[in-house]
């Protein structure tokens, strides 16, 4: 792995023991001035926020109800006065939980809420039949009917409120987004130069196997996804402002749609603040996102470690490692703490 | 080569392991001529520090001869005799630039772990768990030193190893603790813990001009050494008297101007109050036993300074924040920025102002390391500091 030439450094010599003063601790002057604004698109009007919050509460209520039905079906049967078997009540519980999760996990769960209203209607029908039959606890069943009616009204109300603000809230898009910032004590121009040559990125980004630059705007990326599966795509440059920002995205029709951007701002005192945003849509949609997490993919943590490696490379010329050091064991188990470094070490 | 490896609680073994190599071009490989066991190594020995793996090589106080340098090492050549600082520091990040070497941003490959626990990660250390980098330590015949230009100091000929070995850790640690007290003429400084760091804290307080230096411990030999060699003007045996009451009496009700906690997370306190911390620690509900910290807060003069070189790991109970706030105390703490002190303290040694070897009580070959750990932990044979020769 080539290291940076010492000429490129900011002109600061290594602090040797000769020149170190032993002045007591001084307060550090690192501030957050100059940090780029987060993307604006998540600022909703308060009506939209309230509508989402209301819907989410309905969803959590549904989950709570479902758990109760699953865990204590006998008690639920007694309280509601129905003669439904425990199996049916448990099934109803599962249904409630599924609806609840669907509602809570979406930004605009209108479809889920509507389905819930529909299934409430089916519950009415069943309960209606129960009221008609002579050997039921009529008062209890009547009470249950009233309760279910009330809940249905809440569902319908939630649907109405969300529909009113539907235009404002963006669609659920099943993509993973991560953003990270890092401070690097090098000039923005130097870091921009490193990043702009996409050939360099696999040196610090553990998931990327290689990037082949095709021309001024296009490049072919190869990466390892969850469970070690190889993924390739072509990316195009969509923004290139020297020393300020770079943005790229996969071309139409790529297996895994993804995009990214990096912004450089000068920190007070002469260093640079990087603000990186990455976004990707796994092929299996929302399910793919969940599976990826279960397989140990933590995109935010990975990006954080990638940026740490970039900082080390830029500031010191090396990426710190303990791979291959001495240890009192035949197979070093410290690898479990340095997993990404393993692939980098193998590649270089 | 031979190295002291950690295998669990109270289980260290000297074994044959693979020799160290240059892994990055700013590394150097040192042949160790002398190394010591630190009080903080005892936390590892007692199984108190998480993220240790069987087979980890211990040791962060060491010195020796350079045998190999990476191509980017500019200040060292083979055969240089050097002492190595225990924090690993890159020299270029904003913390190293501000001389906060034990806070280096670039020297911990496992920074994510420490970052989760502490907020941000401190520097990597030699031989002190994977949370702090998992670097192989120096209680061995050879050791790989990353960023060798930053973390070493060359020792001139004519000074024996024993006199300079402690520049690696405990001498700068005690000295920085004393410096953090912002001592002015006429000050009274109380030091809890008369182990090696406490001894150097007292010596540092003397060098910095404190008028009264009070050592607190329960072992008579340690209190004796504090009075005879470290410069303590008074000593308190906490098994004979109540520390707080005695300090109040000695200072006319004011309390010491500065209090140094050189004990840390495994404080010893007999009786019911001590049992609270010990029990909670045993069932992992509390990570440390901060008894000394609490006592120091209580005893310290209003508006005074609490200096904490003692090692703490986690989240502790019943910290007297009310006392700290209402008495307006200043707390200064941290892992030592050793690199900052190497040259000035070496000069003090060369001028004869202090001979750090006074703390050494036991010398043994590296093979006897397990015995050394045991002696040091149980403080048998008046053990104060164990030095190992590979």
XYZ file of C-alpha atoms in Angstrom:
738
model
C 0.000 0.000 0.000
C 1.552 3.271 -1.048
C 1.683 5.919 1.594
C 1.329 9.638 1.096
C 4.447 11.567 0.339
C 5.661 13.593 3.250
C 5.773 16.657 0.987
C 2.013 16.656 0.942
C 1.754 17.220 4.641
C 0.676 20.541 6.001
C 4.191 21.540 6.864
C 3.885 20.444 10.463
C 6.801 18.359 11.619
C 6.300 15.415 13.884
C 6.312 16.501 17.496
C 9.511 14.976 18.838
C 10.246 14.630 22.487
C 12.740 17.477 21.995
C 10.187 20.080 21.118
C 7.317 19.067 23.347
C 6.516 21.609 25.986
C 4.776 20.346 29.028
C 2.226 23.068 29.341
C -0.808 21.827 31.154
C -3.918 20.807 29.286
C -5.507 23.461 27.101
C -9.111 23.471 26.110
C -9.637 22.130 22.665
C -11.166 24.509 20.184
C -12.957 22.112 17.908
C -16.430 23.449 17.193
C -19.241 22.403 14.940
C -19.268 25.628 12.940
C -19.391 24.941 9.287
C -21.082 21.568 9.531
C -23.371 21.303 6.507
C -27.121 21.361 7.139
C -28.869 18.041 7.166
C -31.139 17.491 4.207
C -34.277 19.590 4.468
C -36.698 17.124 3.079
C -37.654 15.687 6.436
C -39.168 18.895 7.765
C -42.864 18.234 7.656
C -45.601 20.665 8.640
C -47.001 19.982 12.063
C -50.270 18.589 10.716
C -48.404 15.896 8.829
C -46.330 15.079 11.909
C -49.467 14.840 14.059
C -51.214 12.642 11.512
C -48.249 10.270 11.424
C -48.068 10.219 15.185
C -51.772 9.423 15.460
C -51.484 6.599 12.968
C -48.479 5.232 14.794
C -50.395 5.182 18.069
C -53.154 3.191 16.417
C -50.486 0.806 15.200
C -48.985 0.349 18.652
C -52.424 -0.177 20.127
C -52.991 -2.884 17.571
C -49.730 -4.570 18.523
C -50.618 -4.398 22.209
C -54.058 -5.859 21.562
C -52.582 -8.605 19.441
C -50.047 -9.568 22.081
C -52.809 -9.767 24.701
C -54.885 -11.999 22.455
C -51.904 -14.230 21.805
C -50.810 -14.487 25.399
C -54.157 -14.617 27.253
C -56.823 -15.797 24.836
C -58.976 -17.274 27.571
C -59.172 -14.004 29.441
C -59.904 -12.072 26.252
C -62.686 -14.510 25.396
C -64.282 -14.068 28.791
C -64.086 -10.284 28.803
C -65.491 -9.920 25.315
C -68.172 -12.485 25.992
C -67.581 -14.340 22.769
C -67.496 -18.054 22.569
C -64.693 -18.099 20.048
C -62.150 -20.809 20.629
C -58.720 -19.923 21.910
C -57.227 -20.821 18.578
C -59.368 -18.231 16.793
C -58.533 -15.564 19.304
C -54.843 -16.295 18.951
C -55.176 -16.056 15.204
C -56.911 -12.737 15.680
C -53.960 -11.703 17.821
C -51.488 -12.538 15.070
C -53.580 -10.544 12.634
C -53.550 -7.526 14.955
C -49.791 -7.713 15.352
C -49.217 -7.918 11.618
C -51.408 -4.868 11.021
C -49.747 -3.036 13.860
C -46.239 -3.666 12.562
C -47.291 -2.678 9.064
C -48.750 0.592 10.337
C -45.865 1.485 12.629
C -43.130 0.804 10.099
C -44.427 2.946 7.258
C -44.386 6.649 6.698
C -47.821 6.628 5.037
C -49.619 3.507 6.241
C -52.919 4.364 4.562
C -53.253 0.953 2.943
C -52.618 -0.877 6.183
C -55.117 1.258 8.074
C -57.760 0.626 5.463
C -57.181 -3.127 5.697
C -57.573 -2.892 9.390
C -60.935 -1.170 8.990
C -61.985 -3.977 6.709
C -61.040 -6.648 9.185
C -62.824 -4.728 11.948
C -65.915 -4.958 9.767
C -65.490 -8.724 9.621
C -65.256 -8.763 13.400
C -68.582 -6.920 13.545
C -70.185 -9.588 11.472
C -68.953 -12.346 13.775
C -69.978 -10.450 16.885
C -73.336 -9.611 15.316
C -74.032 -13.275 14.974
C -73.040 -13.773 18.592
C -75.492 -11.155 19.808
C -78.247 -12.858 17.915
C -77.553 -16.256 19.458
C -79.387 -16.869 22.745
C -76.739 -18.406 24.968
C -74.168 -15.611 25.057
C -73.432 -12.936 27.613
C -75.248 -10.268 25.677
C -74.181 -7.337 27.695
C -70.549 -8.221 27.325
C -70.800 -8.810 23.632
C -72.626 -5.539 23.230
C -69.817 -3.837 25.059
C -67.290 -5.492 22.776
C -69.209 -4.377 19.706
C -69.137 -0.823 20.977
C -65.397 -1.051 21.647
C -64.641 -2.413 18.197
C -66.812 0.275 16.658
C -64.841 2.885 18.529
C -61.556 1.466 17.302
C -62.823 1.373 13.753
C -63.700 5.024 14.007
C -60.138 5.732 15.138
C -58.810 3.816 12.151
C -61.019 5.739 9.763
C -60.030 9.002 11.386
C -56.359 8.112 10.999
C -56.891 7.329 7.328
C -58.639 10.658 6.802
C -55.900 12.684 8.452
C -53.147 10.946 6.541
C -54.951 11.283 3.238
C -55.245 15.006 3.845
C -51.480 15.400 4.118
C -50.511 12.543 1.783
C -48.927 14.907 -0.697
C -46.459 16.198 1.852
C -45.084 12.896 3.038
C -42.826 11.081 0.668
C -43.544 7.481 -0.191
C -42.023 4.679 1.728
C -39.170 3.650 -0.449
C -37.516 0.706 1.282
C -34.083 2.159 1.043
C -31.324 2.317 3.590
C -29.822 5.722 4.228
C -26.795 6.494 6.302
C -25.071 9.759 6.986
C -21.847 10.335 8.872
C -19.551 13.252 9.522
C -15.885 13.166 10.327
C -13.188 15.743 10.991
C -9.849 15.291 9.219
C -6.840 17.507 9.901
C -5.850 17.897 6.260
C -6.809 20.552 3.668
C -10.099 19.934 1.828
C -8.271 19.954 -1.503
C -6.160 16.971 -0.511
C -9.114 14.891 0.638
C -11.143 15.896 -2.406
C -8.284 14.764 -4.632
C -8.140 11.393 -2.894
C -11.887 10.808 -3.031
C -12.337 12.060 -6.617
C -10.056 9.304 -7.841
C -12.561 6.534 -7.187
C -9.786 3.951 -7.492
C -8.818 4.993 -3.974
C -12.132 4.290 -2.275
C -11.698 0.499 -1.881
C -8.594 1.222 0.217
C -10.784 2.566 2.989
C -14.278 1.209 2.280
C -14.379 -2.373 3.473
C -17.347 -3.449 1.349
C -15.887 -2.352 -1.955
C -13.712 -4.858 -3.739
C -12.709 -2.641 -6.609
C -13.714 0.363 -8.666
C -12.717 0.618 -12.305
C -12.872 4.120 -13.734
C -14.294 3.945 -17.280
C -14.216 7.618 -18.196
C -14.590 11.064 -16.700
C -18.126 10.362 -15.514
C -18.620 6.609 -15.312
C -17.090 3.882 -13.239
C -17.746 0.224 -12.561
C -18.041 -0.746 -8.911
C -17.748 -4.199 -7.401
C -18.732 -4.897 -3.835
C -19.573 -7.616 -1.390
C -23.093 -7.584 -0.014
C -24.669 -9.449 2.894
C -23.530 -13.060 3.226
C -20.560 -12.359 0.956
C -22.555 -12.175 -2.254
C -20.746 -10.341 -5.073
C -22.581 -7.318 -6.511
C -21.545 -5.144 -9.441
C -22.962 -1.964 -10.891
C -22.063 0.991 -13.013
C -22.119 4.429 -11.451
C -22.170 7.910 -12.911
C -20.938 11.152 -11.463
C -23.782 13.569 -10.917
C -21.989 16.343 -9.113
C -18.355 17.396 -9.025
C -17.450 20.680 -7.406
C -13.693 20.669 -6.751
C -12.817 20.863 -3.055
C -16.504 21.158 -2.213
C -18.572 18.139 -3.065
C -18.833 14.955 -5.072
C -22.022 12.994 -5.752
C -22.592 9.778 -7.666
C -25.332 7.279 -8.322
C -25.799 3.902 -9.946
C -27.109 4.010 -13.507
C -30.690 2.971 -14.350
C -31.260 -0.720 -14.230
C -28.598 -1.581 -11.673
C -29.222 -4.592 -9.439
C -28.876 -2.537 -6.315
C -29.848 1.084 -6.763
C -27.556 3.254 -4.719
C -26.230 6.764 -4.525
C -23.832 8.727 -2.414
C -22.400 12.136 -1.824
C -19.613 13.753 0.126
C -19.309 17.406 1.073
C -16.149 19.106 2.288
C -16.173 22.194 4.445
C -13.249 23.878 6.137
C -13.209 23.491 9.895
C -11.967 26.339 12.064
C -8.263 25.834 12.688
C -7.529 24.508 9.221
C -8.886 20.982 9.100
C -11.781 19.694 7.012
C -15.230 18.455 7.935
C -16.593 15.692 5.703
C -20.299 15.011 5.488
C -21.067 11.729 3.738
C -24.492 10.420 2.736
C -25.026 6.968 1.275
C -28.283 5.450 0.179
C -29.073 2.060 -1.294
C -32.097 -0.047 -2.038
C -31.611 -3.774 -1.450
C -33.206 -5.957 -4.126
C -35.664 -7.618 -1.751
C -37.181 -4.345 -0.598
C -38.045 -3.910 3.038
C -37.551 -7.578 3.676
C -34.082 -7.311 2.207
C -33.321 -4.506 4.651
C -34.371 -6.627 7.609
C -32.444 -9.665 6.389
C -29.352 -7.591 5.835
C -29.532 -6.334 9.423
C -29.972 -9.867 10.724
C -26.861 -10.927 8.807
C -24.857 -8.360 10.727
C -24.837 -5.556 8.192
C -24.815 -2.334 10.076
C -24.423 0.298 7.367
C -24.011 3.214 9.763
C -21.256 1.468 11.681
C -19.556 0.370 8.471
C -19.539 3.890 7.112
C -18.184 5.158 10.419
C -15.305 2.675 10.267
C -14.661 3.472 6.603
C -14.358 7.157 7.426
C -12.083 6.421 10.369
C -9.765 4.541 8.017
C -9.860 7.466 5.608
C -8.894 9.823 8.423
C -5.990 7.590 9.435
C -4.743 7.311 5.871
C -4.999 11.055 5.267
C -3.449 12.166 8.561
C -0.795 9.511 9.179
C -0.267 7.780 5.836
C -1.208 4.389 7.254
C -4.207 2.449 8.427
C -3.601 1.270 11.968
C -3.735 -2.483 12.345
C -2.880 -5.409 14.548
C -3.249 -8.015 11.808
C -0.367 -10.451 11.999
C 0.942 -9.276 15.357
C 2.307 -11.636 17.991
C -0.231 -13.458 20.123
C -0.345 -16.491 22.377
C -2.766 -18.427 20.191
C -2.481 -20.313 16.922
C -5.468 -18.608 15.355
C -5.708 -15.008 16.438
C -9.138 -14.358 17.895
C -8.589 -10.649 17.900
C -9.784 -10.836 14.307
C -13.347 -10.722 15.519
C -12.706 -7.117 16.519
C -10.950 -6.186 13.320
C -13.086 -7.995 10.750
C -13.138 -5.436 8.006
C -9.404 -4.989 8.197
C -9.023 -8.627 7.257
C -10.353 -8.041 3.766
C -8.341 -4.903 3.267
C -5.190 -6.710 4.363
C -5.929 -9.554 1.959
C -6.549 -7.155 -0.925
C -3.330 -5.234 -0.445
C 9.964 -15.534 21.349
C 8.725 -15.739 24.954
C 5.847 -13.545 26.084
C 3.526 -13.161 29.047
C 0.046 -14.074 27.887
C -3.298 -13.565 29.570
C -5.550 -16.577 29.844
C -8.200 -15.514 32.342
C -8.629 -14.377 35.891
C -5.414 -14.943 37.863
C -4.023 -16.909 34.927
C -0.999 -15.535 33.116
C 1.554 -17.769 31.426
C 4.896 -17.211 29.787
C 4.778 -18.951 26.404
C 6.513 -19.258 23.075
C 4.762 -17.037 20.516
C 5.501 -15.759 17.009
C 8.038 -12.946 16.739
C 6.727 -9.445 15.990
C 7.132 -7.954 12.509
C 6.908 -4.579 10.859
C 3.250 -4.303 9.814
C 3.192 -0.642 8.784
C 6.133 1.454 7.649
C 6.099 3.720 10.695
C 6.593 0.735 13.023
C 9.759 -0.326 14.779
C 10.561 -3.616 16.483
C 12.235 -3.333 19.888
C 14.205 -5.981 21.719
C 13.007 -5.550 25.301
C 15.746 -5.160 27.916
C 13.520 -4.373 30.891
C 9.799 -4.349 31.574
C 7.583 -3.921 34.602
C 4.191 -4.966 35.936
C 1.822 -2.046 36.414
C -0.928 -1.618 38.976
C -3.385 -1.351 36.100
C -2.168 -4.756 34.857
C -3.703 -6.091 38.051
C -7.151 -5.054 36.815
C -6.498 -7.331 33.819
C -5.160 -10.041 36.125
C -8.334 -9.825 38.203
C -10.526 -10.140 35.137
C -12.044 -6.695 35.624
C -11.449 -5.374 32.122
C -13.764 -6.570 29.321
C -12.712 -7.482 25.734
C -9.670 -9.513 26.742
C -8.964 -12.631 24.677
C -7.066 -15.708 25.779
C -3.535 -15.404 24.455
C -3.290 -11.592 24.551
C 0.236 -10.434 25.370
C 0.384 -8.103 28.348
C 2.692 -5.284 29.335
C 2.821 -1.554 28.672
C 5.888 -0.460 30.647
C 8.974 -1.440 28.695
C 12.215 -0.279 27.147
C 14.878 -1.786 24.939
C 16.974 -1.701 21.802
C 15.696 -1.003 18.303
C 16.262 -4.045 16.077
C 14.216 -3.125 13.010
C 12.628 0.033 11.615
C 9.985 0.539 8.966
C 10.920 2.704 5.993
C 9.019 5.731 7.314
C 10.748 5.822 10.680
C 12.979 8.893 10.590
C 14.271 9.360 14.108
C 15.471 5.917 15.107
C 18.105 3.527 13.840
C 18.998 0.002 14.831
C 20.712 -0.297 18.204
C 19.230 2.907 19.624
C 18.291 2.414 23.273
C 14.770 3.735 23.825
C 11.989 3.924 26.367
C 8.516 3.490 24.883
C 5.444 5.446 25.973
C 2.429 3.302 26.807
C -0.165 5.225 24.715
C 0.194 4.788 20.972
C -0.073 8.155 19.247
C 0.070 9.122 15.580
C 1.433 12.647 16.067
C -0.805 14.187 13.394
C -4.404 14.231 14.559
C -5.772 17.312 16.279
C -5.343 15.711 19.714
C -1.695 14.809 19.211
C -1.136 18.291 17.815
C -2.488 19.675 21.093
C -0.209 17.312 23.056
C -3.155 15.224 24.247
C -1.361 12.039 23.202
C -3.455 9.558 25.150
C -6.473 10.832 23.188
C -5.066 10.118 19.726
C -7.816 9.687 17.150
C -5.913 7.372 14.848
C -4.295 4.662 16.917
C -7.193 2.420 17.947
C -8.257 -0.047 15.222
C -11.253 -0.968 17.370
C -12.327 2.600 18.012
C -15.970 1.707 17.384
C -16.112 -0.399 20.544
C -14.593 2.173 22.865
C -16.625 4.851 21.105
C -19.831 3.029 22.004
C -18.890 2.889 25.682
C -17.221 6.269 26.184
C -18.677 8.431 23.421
C -15.416 8.678 21.460
C -12.406 6.401 21.585
C -9.143 7.274 23.350
C -5.787 6.200 21.927
C -4.785 2.581 21.574
C -2.614 1.255 24.399
C -0.071 -1.551 24.560
C -1.373 -4.782 26.072
C -4.635 -3.459 27.482
C -7.666 -5.213 25.950
C -9.193 -5.130 22.496
C -11.416 -2.198 23.325
C -8.206 -0.153 23.411
C -6.716 -1.640 20.275
C -5.665 -5.156 21.232
C -1.988 -4.365 20.649
C 0.511 -6.986 21.799
C 2.274 -5.717 24.901
C 5.873 -5.545 26.042
C 6.220 -8.174 28.772
C 8.043 -10.186 26.153
C 11.398 -10.516 24.464
C 10.409 -8.362 21.503
C 7.630 -5.925 20.777
C 6.319 -4.062 17.739
C 5.957 -0.322 18.350
C 3.592 1.545 15.969
C 4.354 5.219 15.200
C 7.806 4.672 16.650
C 8.991 8.241 16.022
C 6.288 9.657 18.248
C 6.219 7.174 21.097
C 9.879 6.695 21.968
C 12.737 8.648 23.541
C 16.406 7.848 23.084
C 18.358 7.308 26.257
C 21.962 8.562 26.383
C 24.717 6.176 27.371
C 25.670 5.902 30.975
C 22.204 5.892 32.522
C 21.167 2.432 33.761
C 17.891 0.957 32.506
C 16.328 0.963 35.944
C 16.553 4.700 36.235
C 14.613 5.421 33.059
C 12.263 2.445 32.668
C 9.456 4.225 34.492
C 9.370 7.048 31.970
C 7.153 4.638 30.046
C 4.222 5.037 32.421
C 4.265 5.538 36.156
C 6.651 8.450 36.515
C 4.820 10.688 33.986
C 1.508 9.420 35.383
C 2.330 10.528 38.915
C 3.908 13.732 37.667
C 0.932 14.653 35.455
C -1.386 13.930 38.368
C 0.594 16.379 40.500
C 0.757 18.932 37.704
C -3.012 18.718 37.271
C -3.355 19.925 40.853
C -2.160 23.401 39.798
C 0.037 23.493 42.892
C 0.932 26.861 44.335
C 3.409 27.534 47.086
C 2.026 26.611 50.479
C -0.428 24.045 49.163
C -1.390 20.846 50.925
C -1.770 17.825 48.659
C -3.292 14.542 49.819
C -2.544 11.385 47.841
C -4.716 8.310 48.227
C -2.732 5.192 47.338
C 0.963 4.807 48.079
C 1.618 2.352 45.306
C 4.136 3.280 42.622
C 1.905 5.889 40.958
C 1.098 7.434 44.319
C 4.816 7.542 45.164
C 5.548 9.424 41.953
C 2.554 11.693 42.490
C 4.005 12.659 45.852
C 7.462 13.082 44.335
C 5.929 15.227 41.612
C 4.099 17.337 44.158
C 7.409 17.891 45.942
C 9.150 18.877 42.702
C 6.303 21.299 41.969
C 6.585 23.015 45.332
C 3.805 21.710 47.557
C 4.328 22.469 51.218
C 2.524 19.532 52.786
C 2.179 16.150 51.152
C -0.003 13.565 52.863
C 0.165 9.905 51.828
C -2.786 7.627 52.574
C -2.634 3.821 52.536
C -2.882 0.811 54.840
C 0.460 -0.907 54.268
C 3.152 0.309 56.669
C 5.999 -0.387 54.226
C 4.328 1.753 51.570
C 3.676 4.578 54.017
C 7.291 4.300 55.115
C 8.555 4.568 51.549
C 6.289 7.565 50.986
C 7.780 9.344 53.971
C 11.400 8.353 53.371
C 11.773 8.490 49.630
C 8.810 10.135 47.913
C 8.710 13.304 49.941
C 5.552 12.843 51.996
C 5.490 15.121 55.033
C 2.701 13.158 56.731
C 1.141 9.746 56.333
C -2.259 8.346 57.291
C -2.992 4.667 57.774
C -6.683 4.411 57.023
C -7.069 1.259 59.046
C -6.047 3.161 62.175
C -7.969 6.390 61.753
C -10.766 7.911 59.780
C -9.243 9.639 56.801
C -11.709 12.500 56.486
C -11.543 13.375 60.192
C -7.762 13.245 60.206
C -7.469 15.456 57.151
C -9.856 17.994 58.672
C -7.824 18.039 61.840
C -4.549 18.453 59.968
C -5.861 21.330 57.888
C -7.930 23.160 60.463
C -11.216 22.161 58.885
C -10.318 23.360 55.388
C -9.304 20.131 53.704
C -6.345 19.636 51.363
C -6.019 22.084 48.467
C -5.667 19.184 46.092
C -6.551 15.512 46.332
C -5.006 12.842 44.136
C -6.850 9.552 43.634
C -4.070 7.153 42.736
C -6.157 4.097 43.537
C -8.901 3.818 40.942
C -11.498 1.185 40.315
C -10.509 -1.531 42.765
C -10.499 0.485 45.950
C -10.332 -1.475 49.181
C -12.840 -0.652 51.869
C -13.618 -3.100 54.626
C -16.994 -3.311 56.261
C -20.550 -2.840 55.155
C -20.026 0.174 52.899
C -17.289 -1.626 51.016
C -19.529 -4.624 50.650
C -22.038 -2.565 48.633
C -19.516 -1.891 45.910
C -17.891 -5.342 46.082
C -21.183 -7.197 45.768
C -22.431 -5.043 42.935
C -19.146 -5.453 41.140
C -19.222 -9.212 41.555
C -22.621 -9.462 39.894
C -21.621 -6.985 37.206
C -24.109 -4.338 38.248
C -21.352 -1.869 38.857
C -18.092 -1.803 36.985
C -15.883 -0.044 39.529
C -15.513 0.489 43.269
C -15.153 4.264 43.541
C -14.780 4.465 47.282
C -11.606 6.529 47.170
C -13.112 8.964 44.686
C -16.046 9.572 46.991
C -13.791 10.075 49.981
C -11.514 12.457 48.074
C -14.476 14.558 46.952
C -15.681 14.819 50.508
C -12.303 15.741 51.949
C -11.161 18.210 49.347
C -11.102 21.906 50.190
C -13.918 23.971 48.713
C -12.766 25.313 45.377
C -9.934 22.814 45.334
C -8.817 20.348 42.697
C -9.347 16.619 42.443
C -6.739 14.947 40.264
C -7.562 11.412 39.159
C -4.834 9.291 37.572
C -6.481 6.145 38.974
C -7.988 3.976 36.269
C -11.781 3.727 36.048
C -13.677 1.759 33.449
C -17.391 2.224 33.450
C -20.475 3.517 35.109
C -20.286 3.967 38.834
C -22.889 4.401 41.512
C -23.396 7.075 44.093
C -20.987 9.656 42.791
C -21.337 12.738 45.057
C -22.149 15.196 42.297
C -23.861 17.420 44.830
C -20.685 17.801 46.825
C -18.625 18.409 43.671
C -20.982 21.095 42.411
C -21.663 22.881 45.661
C -18.018 22.952 46.706
C -16.959 24.177 43.274
C -14.369 21.471 42.724
C -12.221 21.121 39.613
C -11.661 17.570 38.432
C -8.718 16.823 36.166
C -8.207 13.341 34.908
C -7.119 11.165 32.019
C -4.720 8.576 30.807
C -1.256 10.085 30.863
C -0.009 12.065 27.849
C 3.340 10.346 28.313
C 5.000 11.669 25.146
C 4.634 15.206 26.470
C 6.677 14.385 29.584
C 9.434 12.150 28.217
C 12.013 14.859 27.597
C 11.386 17.105 30.619
C 11.369 14.185 33.046
C 14.431 12.573 31.482
C 16.192 15.878 32.054
C 15.170 15.837 35.705
C 16.638 12.335 36.018
C 19.836 13.410 34.295
C 20.164 16.401 36.627
C 19.794 14.120 39.647
C 16.585 15.711 40.886
C 14.966 12.292 41.201
C 15.939 8.630 40.875
C 12.784 6.707 39.915
C 14.316 3.320 40.701
C 13.475 3.842 44.381
C 10.145 2.049 43.901
C 11.689 -1.208 42.695
C 11.480 -3.962 45.264
C 11.600 -7.125 43.175
C 13.626 -8.089 40.157
C 13.077 -11.358 38.367
C 13.445 -12.979 34.964
C 10.538 -12.815 32.517
C 9.841 -16.523 33.088
C 8.775 -15.709 36.654
C 6.105 -13.250 35.550
C 3.203 -15.304 36.987
C 4.895 -15.270 40.369
C 5.503 -11.555 39.986
C 1.819 -10.872 39.348
C 0.847 -12.870 42.376
C 3.335 -11.107 44.647
C 2.305 -7.700 43.376
C -1.415 -8.389 43.774
C -1.140 -9.690 47.307
C 1.566 -7.219 48.301
C 3.553 -9.983 49.925
C 7.193 -9.466 50.906
C 6.567 -5.702 50.968
C 6.249 -5.848 47.197
C 6.026 -2.398 45.611
C 7.220 -2.778 42.006
C 8.255 -5.861 40.058
C 10.738 -5.453 37.218
C 11.170 -8.293 34.725
C 14.206 -8.964 32.591
C 13.590 -11.036 29.447
